[in-house]
Each structure stands twice: as C-alpha cells, then as structure tokens.
C-alpha cells in the first residue's frame, strides 16, 4: 500500500481542491477586475492531464475532490473530466466528488453531474435582488442562476449556498437569504472577504463585514447552537434552534483554522498551493508533462510539496490596513 500524505505537522492531506480554469463568465467585484487577463490556453493542464493529476492524488490517499475555478462549468469538455473521476468513486478510493460553481451553467449540467456521481454542490450567491446581483457579478444575471439552482435540486443534488458577507451590500438581506434557503432546504454558509489579488478600484476594508458581527445580529433574533462538525477547513457551523437550519461561517481572518488543515489546492496550470494564504507553491506540471509514461516522478513531486506545507496563513485585517495579502486572485487557486 502507498503511504498516505502526511505533512510536517502530522496533518493527513486527504482533500484536494482543483481549479480547472481561471476563466469565468462573471466578474464579481471582490474576485476579479473587469478587464482580467487570463492565462494562455497552452499553460493550462489538458483534461487528460487533469485526470492523470487527480488520479495520482487519489492513489496517494486523497478522498475528496472539489472542482472549482474560475467557473468550472465554462471549461470546454469538463464533463469528460468528471466522468473520468467516476471510476474512483466506483472503486471506493474517492469518497466525494463535488464542485463550487456560480450556477450560471448548472441548468445544462445538473443531470450529467449527478450521473457522474456528484451528490452535493456549492453554489455562490450573494444577493436575491436582480439589480444588486448584476452589480456585484458585473456580467451575471440572477434568473439564470435561480434556474441553475432549480435544475440542481431537481437532479437530486444537495445544494449549499455560499454568500460572501459584504458590508453595505447584503447586510440588509441577512434574514431574507436565511428564509429563502430554509424554504428550499438549502444550507447557507457565509464567507468573509479575503485579501486576494488586485481587483481594481474596490477597497477591501470597505467590503469587510465581520462574521462575528453577523452572528451577533442573528443572535438578536435566534438561538444559535455551535455544532461540533469539522471538515478540516475554515468553516464552523451553528444550528438555528427555532428553524433547525444549519449555517456555516468561513472566517479565515478572525479565526485560525490551520491546525486541522487537511487540504491542498491545485491550479489549472498544475501549481500546487499548500496554503491558500501563502505564496509558496510547487510546480507539478513539469514532472507530469516530462514523464508521460510513468507517475513516479509526479508522486515524488507531490510528496516533496506536502513536506513543505506551512503551519498556517498570515491574513490579518488590522485597524490600519490589510496584512498578509496574497497577490494571486481567488479564481487562480479556486477559493
Ligand atoms: N466561480 C465559482 C463560484 O463563484 O462559486 C467558483 C470559484 S470562486 C473563486 C469560489 C468562491 O470564492 C465563491 O464562493 C466566491 O464568492 C469566493 N470568493 C471569490 N473571491 C473572494 C474573496 N476575495 N474573498 C472571499 N471569497 C471570495
Ligand atoms: Fe467568477 Fe466565481 Fe470569481 Fe465570481 S467568484 S468572478 S463567479 S470565479
């Protein structure tokens, strides 16, 4: 048997997040500038290379794959990749195949994703107001995403909504979003804005709505019980006793979740980031491309990279400014 991936801090790495494209059909203001420059196509791993890369990780003990981007469902031929991963679900090596999407293409793909073995999806949605949705995503349209959510649920996919908490933008929709998710039997997770990438003229501190403040607002109306559930990531969950609804909070800035981190992130060009909040990465594309006949070099490169996984990130919103900023965009590492 192959030895599992264990990092220097004795954390078992069994979760891989894969960005399959840096391209997107939206231009969310906190994520990208409107005139983003995308990578030349030849830099991207081909679908076959993505398959080989992920299969190698699964061979090394990765049990959960989350496909993300950019917008994963705008990558041409992406179902070929999902279909290739089905064999690992069938063999039992892979326990979960899932994705994070903006939902715009979900209507087209929901049934195929279910058939490939996907059972849960995260769909990002920051507002239920048509005009605000168009403003925040610049290029997105709310009805298209709602249709995508309808299609996902109809196909049998369990949907979790991810909402970036944005001061002065969706503060007033907290209870509307909560009620809407409850009425559709969807869990809801709030994400704190992270200082990633140049986004043009927007100011991070202006956007920053502390999730501890959001929690306090919820507590004024509801009884919240902390849930012990841990996924090895930054999410923490509470149950609203009055409705039974589960709410998640992703707070990399106000809480440190690093001690239990079980994940690494692969970019669409084959760079492996051992930590979302650090610049260090390992190139896996060269060992993959230079050795078409064997995965041994790739496996060695993966092990060497995991041996360099740092203890934690350095994000910090101090009173004066944003520290620990990383220069790459969230769409590059996939969030
Ligand atoms: N396009 C897909 C989507 O929007 O779900 C997948 C990629 S997107 C980068 C993944 C998640 O990261 C989304 O929920 C998005 O809202 C979130 N995100 C993007 N930029 C962020 C930032 N600067 N801070 C916090 N979350 C961010
Ligand atoms: Fe695209 Fe997702 Fe970034 Fe929005 S958050 S621009 S949908 S990658």
Short mmCIF file of C-alpha atoms and ligand atoms in Angstrom, two decimals, residues 24 26-28 30-32 70-71 102 331, ligand 2:
data_model
loop_
_atom_site.label_atom_id
_atom_site.label_comp_id
_atom_site.label_asym_id
_atom_site.label_seq_id
_atom_site.Cartn_x
_atom_site.Cartn_y
_atom_site.Cartn_z
CA UNK A 24 -15.26 32.92 -15.76
CA UNK A 26 -18.92 36.60 -14.27
CA UNK A 27 -16.66 39.38 -12.98
CA UNK A 28 -17.54 39.54 -9.27
CA UNK A 30 -14.37 41.16 -4.93
CA UNK A 31 -12.81 38.49 -7.12
CA UNK A 32 -11.70 39.98 -10.44
CA UNK A 70 -12.77 30.41 -12.28
CA UNK A 71 -16.06 28.94 -13.26
CA UNK A 102 -21.60 30.30 -9.74
CA UNK A 331 -10.03 32.44 -9.26
FE1 LIG B 2 -16.23 34.08 -11.33
FE2 LIG B 2 -16.60 32.82 -9.03
FE3 LIG B 2 -14.81 34.82 -9.20
FE4 LIG B 2 -17.37 35.39 -9.35
S1 LIG B 2 -16.32 34.49 -7.58
S2 LIG B 2 -15.79 36.16 -10.75
S3 LIG B 2 -18.21 33.64 -10.36
S4 LIG B 2 -14.69 32.89 -10.22
#
